[in-house]
XYZ file of C-alpha atoms in Angstrom:
233
model
C 15.868 20.680 -13.687
C 18.781 20.068 -12.997
C 20.349 16.752 -14.997
C 20.549 14.360 -11.447
C 16.851 15.240 -10.983
C 16.174 14.394 -14.729
C 18.170 11.186 -14.468
C 16.653 10.345 -11.447
C 13.277 10.876 -12.639
C 13.853 8.483 -15.272
C 14.796 5.670 -13.014
C 12.231 5.488 -10.967
C 9.691 3.165 -11.280
C 5.814 3.469 -11.565
C 4.186 4.746 -8.535
C 2.490 1.422 -6.174
C -0.834 0.373 -6.612
C -2.954 0.930 -3.750
C -2.428 -1.045 -0.874
C 1.273 -0.348 -1.529
C 4.114 1.126 1.326
C 3.680 4.160 -1.140
C 0.306 4.289 -1.924
C -1.339 7.331 0.155
C -4.687 9.306 -0.299
C -6.043 12.739 0.492
C -5.124 16.048 -0.513
C -3.630 18.786 1.022
C -6.406 20.206 4.299
C -8.939 17.671 2.862
C -8.292 18.090 -0.612
C -9.026 15.396 -3.280
C -5.266 15.308 -5.291
C -6.872 14.959 -9.244
C -6.060 11.735 -9.679
C -7.390 9.487 -6.728
C -5.574 7.315 -4.370
C -7.292 4.751 -3.086
C -6.588 4.370 1.246
C -4.008 1.547 1.601
C -4.128 -0.895 4.296
C -1.338 -0.034 7.737
C 2.179 -0.957 7.820
C 2.614 -3.900 9.415
C 5.072 -3.501 12.393
C 7.802 -5.212 10.627
C 7.063 -2.745 7.670
C 6.841 0.613 9.581
C 10.430 -0.553 11.297
C 12.115 -1.279 7.114
C 10.032 2.480 6.547
C 12.068 4.645 9.198
C 15.416 2.950 8.891
C 14.908 4.173 4.957
C 14.315 7.907 5.744
C 17.061 7.263 8.853
C 19.085 6.168 5.818
C 17.839 8.777 3.261
C 18.458 11.663 6.230
C 21.918 10.637 7.430
C 23.320 10.945 3.375
C 21.844 13.718 3.096
C 23.325 15.577 6.188
C 26.009 14.902 5.006
C 25.910 16.107 0.529
C 22.981 17.552 -0.191
C 20.738 16.421 -2.681
C 23.488 14.702 -5.127
C 24.298 12.742 -2.116
C 21.073 10.565 -1.940
C 21.677 7.861 -3.446
C 18.653 5.202 -3.793
C 21.337 2.671 -4.259
C 23.596 3.905 -1.428
C 19.501 4.668 0.978
C 19.410 0.696 0.371
C 22.748 -0.179 1.270
C 22.687 1.746 4.631
C 19.038 0.965 5.504
C 19.386 -2.576 5.003
C 16.290 -2.852 1.976
C 16.505 -5.167 -1.241
C 17.273 -2.209 -3.674
C 13.406 -3.192 -5.100
C 11.914 -3.584 -1.374
C 13.339 1.010 -1.389
C 11.317 1.431 -4.324
C 8.091 -0.207 -3.739
C 8.176 2.336 -1.084
C 9.753 5.494 -2.738
C 9.455 4.826 -6.406
C 11.872 7.695 -6.543
C 14.257 9.953 -5.098
C 12.274 12.913 -5.008
C 9.301 10.721 -3.564
C 11.726 9.665 -0.534
C 13.657 13.366 -0.216
C 9.754 14.406 -0.345
C 8.428 11.759 2.530
C 11.983 12.938 4.858
C 10.473 16.156 4.790
C 7.213 15.143 6.382
C 9.159 12.799 9.081
C 11.467 15.922 9.955
C 8.507 18.333 9.880
C 6.527 15.156 12.530
C 10.056 14.743 14.711
C 9.730 19.250 15.265
C 6.387 18.675 16.234
C 6.749 16.486 19.253
C 9.971 18.900 20.055
C 7.453 21.926 19.344
C 4.899 19.944 21.954
C 7.140 19.391 24.994
C 7.549 23.164 25.059
C 4.530 24.718 23.771
C 5.170 28.304 21.795
C 4.672 31.050 24.644
C 3.889 34.457 23.175
C 0.490 36.092 24.478
C -1.168 36.524 20.806
C -1.574 33.427 18.819
C 0.125 35.027 15.680
C 3.235 35.407 18.286
C 3.031 31.444 19.151
C 2.648 30.872 15.904
C 5.478 33.072 14.087
C 7.430 31.870 17.341
C 6.785 28.044 16.198
C 8.072 28.602 12.679
C 11.057 30.333 13.540
C 12.259 27.677 15.771
C 11.646 24.864 13.172
C 13.268 27.207 10.431
C 16.742 27.165 13.022
C 15.905 23.550 13.274
C 16.473 23.317 9.628
C 19.547 25.351 9.688
C 21.973 23.149 11.870
C 20.747 20.576 8.777
C 21.670 23.192 6.345
C 22.454 20.110 3.133
C 19.930 18.461 4.637
C 17.569 21.334 4.333
C 18.439 21.478 0.841
C 17.616 18.814 -0.644
C 14.450 18.349 1.040
C 13.812 21.489 -0.144
C 15.091 21.201 -3.444
C 12.694 17.884 -3.772
C 9.406 19.881 -2.706
C 10.721 22.293 -6.469
C 11.063 18.909 -8.565
C 7.714 17.112 -7.363
C 5.405 16.821 -9.828
C 1.646 15.050 -9.907
C 3.302 12.152 -9.327
C 4.933 12.864 -5.348
C 1.131 14.842 -5.086
C 0.586 12.265 -1.988
C 4.360 12.641 -0.416
C 3.641 16.146 -1.033
C 0.298 16.872 1.052
C 1.074 15.105 3.816
C 4.277 17.963 3.977
C 1.104 20.582 3.646
C -0.656 18.366 6.402
C 2.210 18.184 8.909
C 2.916 22.332 8.686
C -1.052 23.339 8.499
C -0.901 20.429 11.962
C 1.931 22.140 13.094
C 0.524 25.869 12.605
C -2.762 25.267 14.286
C -1.597 23.564 17.094
C 0.631 26.679 17.665
C -3.238 28.980 17.344
C -4.688 26.603 19.490
C -6.850 25.878 17.133
C -8.968 22.120 16.608
C -12.210 23.611 14.258
C -10.736 26.903 12.310
C -12.541 28.972 10.090
C -12.058 28.656 6.014
C -11.212 32.355 6.120
C -8.324 30.682 9.040
C -7.692 27.824 6.276
C -6.684 30.424 4.167
C -4.171 32.121 6.164
C -2.976 29.215 7.516
C -2.262 28.076 3.846
C -0.378 31.913 2.858
C 1.456 31.326 5.817
C 2.614 28.119 4.934
C 3.824 29.168 1.791
C 5.963 31.941 3.035
C 7.458 29.059 5.383
C 8.322 27.543 1.754
C 9.145 30.506 -0.132
C 11.474 31.660 2.970
C 13.768 28.826 3.148
C 13.972 28.865 -0.732
C 15.390 32.401 -0.524
C 17.411 31.710 2.538
C 19.089 28.679 0.584
C 19.774 30.333 -1.896
C 21.961 33.186 0.332
C 18.911 36.056 -1.184
C 18.049 36.606 2.500
C 19.491 36.719 5.806
C 17.872 34.927 8.734
C 16.757 38.306 9.771
C 14.824 39.413 6.774
C 13.434 36.385 7.175
C 11.690 36.385 11.053
C 10.477 39.752 9.751
C 8.817 37.534 6.772
C 7.213 35.366 9.017
C 5.972 36.882 11.680
C 4.836 39.509 8.830
C 2.958 37.479 7.345
C 1.613 35.513 10.537
C -0.201 38.848 11.416
C -2.997 37.736 8.932
C -4.164 35.622 11.974
C -5.400 39.077 13.493
C -7.627 39.235 10.532
C -9.199 36.016 10.394
C -10.301 36.536 14.720
C -13.978 35.465 16.272
C -14.575 39.258 15.609
C -14.223 38.578 11.813
C -16.085 35.924 11.784
C-alpha cells in the first residue's frame, strides 16, 4: 500500500456507531456483510445538504490532483464543515472517495436514464451503457484514478461504501437490460460484467489498455447476458 494510503488509514477515526451519518446496512445484491451494520435513520435535510457539500468538495479536489490532492482538512474547509464533523460522516479518505464514486455513478445513472441506450439486444444496451459511463470517467482521469485507488485500498471497514458502489453499478446494468426481477444466473452474469468493467478501468488508468481494448473487453463480457436469457432458465 502506498505511503499516503497508510498515513490516511492511521489517521482515520473509528468507524461511526449505528445511527451516525456514515453507518449503513446490507451487502452487495442483498448479501449480508460479515459484520452487521444496523440500519441508520435517514439524514435530515440539513445533514443531506452537508453531505452533498462534502462529496462535491471531494470530487473537486480529486479532479484537480487525484488521490493525493484529497486531504481531509482541505475537504472540511472547502465544504465549510468542522473537521470532526467530516470524520463523523466519513472516517477516512478511502471511505470518502469510495462514497464519491457511488455519488458519481448515481449522477451517471440519472444521465443515462434521460437518454437510454439504443441497442437491439440486452447485451448491446449494457455494453453501450458501460462505455458511456467509462467515457464520462475518461473526461475526469484524475477523479477516476482517485476513486479507483480508493476502491483498491478499501478494507473491511469500508464494506458499506463498497457495497453501495456495487449496488449502484448493478442497478445501472439491470436498467440497461430492462430487468426488474433478475434470476440468479442473470445476477451472476451482472457480477462478472461489473468486475470486468472495474478491471478495465484499472488497466486503462495504469496505461495497460487502450480505449479500443476496453471496448472489446466490455462487449465480449456482455455476451454473457445472451447465455442467461429466458431460453436458458
